[in-house]
Coordinates of C-alpha atoms in Angstrom, one line a residue:
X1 CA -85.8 2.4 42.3
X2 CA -82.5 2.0 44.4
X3 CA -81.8 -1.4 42.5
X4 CA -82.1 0.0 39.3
X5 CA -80.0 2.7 40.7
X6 CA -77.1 0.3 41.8
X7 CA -77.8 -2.0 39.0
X8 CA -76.9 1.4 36.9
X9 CA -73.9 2.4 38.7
X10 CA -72.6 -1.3 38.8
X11 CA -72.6 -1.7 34.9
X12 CA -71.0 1.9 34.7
X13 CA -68.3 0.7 37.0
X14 CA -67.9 -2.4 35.2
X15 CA -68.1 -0.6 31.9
X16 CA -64.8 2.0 32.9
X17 CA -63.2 -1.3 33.9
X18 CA -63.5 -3.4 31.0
X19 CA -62.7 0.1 29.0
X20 CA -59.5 -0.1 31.4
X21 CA -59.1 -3.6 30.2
X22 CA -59.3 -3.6 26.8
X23 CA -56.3 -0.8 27.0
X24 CA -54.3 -3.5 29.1
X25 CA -54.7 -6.3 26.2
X26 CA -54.2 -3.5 23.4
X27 CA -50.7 -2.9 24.9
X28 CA -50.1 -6.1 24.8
X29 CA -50.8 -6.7 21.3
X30 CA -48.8 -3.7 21.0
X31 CA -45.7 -5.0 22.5
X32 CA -46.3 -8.6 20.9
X33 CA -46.6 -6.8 17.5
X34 CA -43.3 -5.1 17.8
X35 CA -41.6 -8.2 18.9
X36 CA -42.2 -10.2 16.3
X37 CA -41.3 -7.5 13.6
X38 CA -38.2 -8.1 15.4
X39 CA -38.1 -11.5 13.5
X40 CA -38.7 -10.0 10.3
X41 CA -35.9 -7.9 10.2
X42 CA -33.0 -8.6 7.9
X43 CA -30.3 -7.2 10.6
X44 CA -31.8 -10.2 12.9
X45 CA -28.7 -10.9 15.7
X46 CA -28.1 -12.7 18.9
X47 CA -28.8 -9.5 20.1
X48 CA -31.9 -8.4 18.7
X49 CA -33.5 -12.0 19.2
X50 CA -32.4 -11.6 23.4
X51 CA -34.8 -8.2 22.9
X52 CA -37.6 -10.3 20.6
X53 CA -37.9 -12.3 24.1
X54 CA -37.5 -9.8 26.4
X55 CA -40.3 -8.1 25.0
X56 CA -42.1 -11.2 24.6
X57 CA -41.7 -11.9 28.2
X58 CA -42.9 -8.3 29.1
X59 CA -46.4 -9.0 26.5
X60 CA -47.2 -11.9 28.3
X61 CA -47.0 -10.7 31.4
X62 CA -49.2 -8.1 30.6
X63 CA -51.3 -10.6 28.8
X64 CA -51.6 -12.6 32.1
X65 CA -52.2 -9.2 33.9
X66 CA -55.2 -8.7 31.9
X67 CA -56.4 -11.6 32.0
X68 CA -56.4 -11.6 35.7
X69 CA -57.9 -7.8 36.0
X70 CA -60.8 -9.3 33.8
X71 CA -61.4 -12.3 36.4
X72 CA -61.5 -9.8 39.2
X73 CA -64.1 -7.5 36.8
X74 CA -66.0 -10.7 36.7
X75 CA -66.0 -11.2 39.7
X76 CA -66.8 -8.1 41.6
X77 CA -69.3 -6.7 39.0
X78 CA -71.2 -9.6 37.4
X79 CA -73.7 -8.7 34.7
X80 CA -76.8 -9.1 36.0
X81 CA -78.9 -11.9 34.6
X82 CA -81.8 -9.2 33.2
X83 CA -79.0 -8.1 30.6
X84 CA -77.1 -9.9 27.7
X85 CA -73.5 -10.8 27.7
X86 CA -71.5 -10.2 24.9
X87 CA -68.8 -12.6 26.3
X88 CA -71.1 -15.2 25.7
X89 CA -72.9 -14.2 22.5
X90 CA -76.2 -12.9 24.1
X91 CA -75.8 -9.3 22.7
X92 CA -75.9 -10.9 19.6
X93 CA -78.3 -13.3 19.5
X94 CA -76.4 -16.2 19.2
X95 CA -77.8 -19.1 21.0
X96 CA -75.7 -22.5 22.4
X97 CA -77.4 -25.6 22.4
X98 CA -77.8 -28.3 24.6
X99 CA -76.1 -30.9 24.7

């Protein structure tokens, strides 16, 4: 009963983090988004297109930050192997086959 109980809290952990996580990539997206309707603009100028890669810098950075924070989810609350992993397509039934 005390497994199932930590199993429980683990996955709710690990559920808040990967909520935490997806906000990290979304602003990401967010900030890629905007940078590249930079480029679109008509107005386009030496100066905008030193802001296109400033904010570039800054998505990619938090692209890597995310990244990283989902390693670290990974790694300190692993699903356990009684339950399916979306990353790989379990939730879903898709299958891989061997090679």
């Amino acid at each position: 009963m005390y497994a199932q109980h930590t199993t429980t809290h683990l996955m709710a952990c690990r559920s808040l983090a990967i909520e935490q996580n997806e906000k990290l990539f979304e602003e990401a997206n967010a900030l890629n988004r905007f940078a590249i309707n930079l480029l679109d603009r008509p107005d386009l100028d030496g100066e905008m297109f030193l802001q296109y890669l400033q904010l570039r810098g800054k998505a990619d950075a938090l692209f890597r930050e995310a990244l990283d924070h989902l390693n670290l989810i990974n790694q300190q609350f692993p699903i356990p192997s009684d339950e399916p992993d979306p990353l790989r397509g379990e939730a879903i039934g898709v299958r891989s086959s061997a090679v």
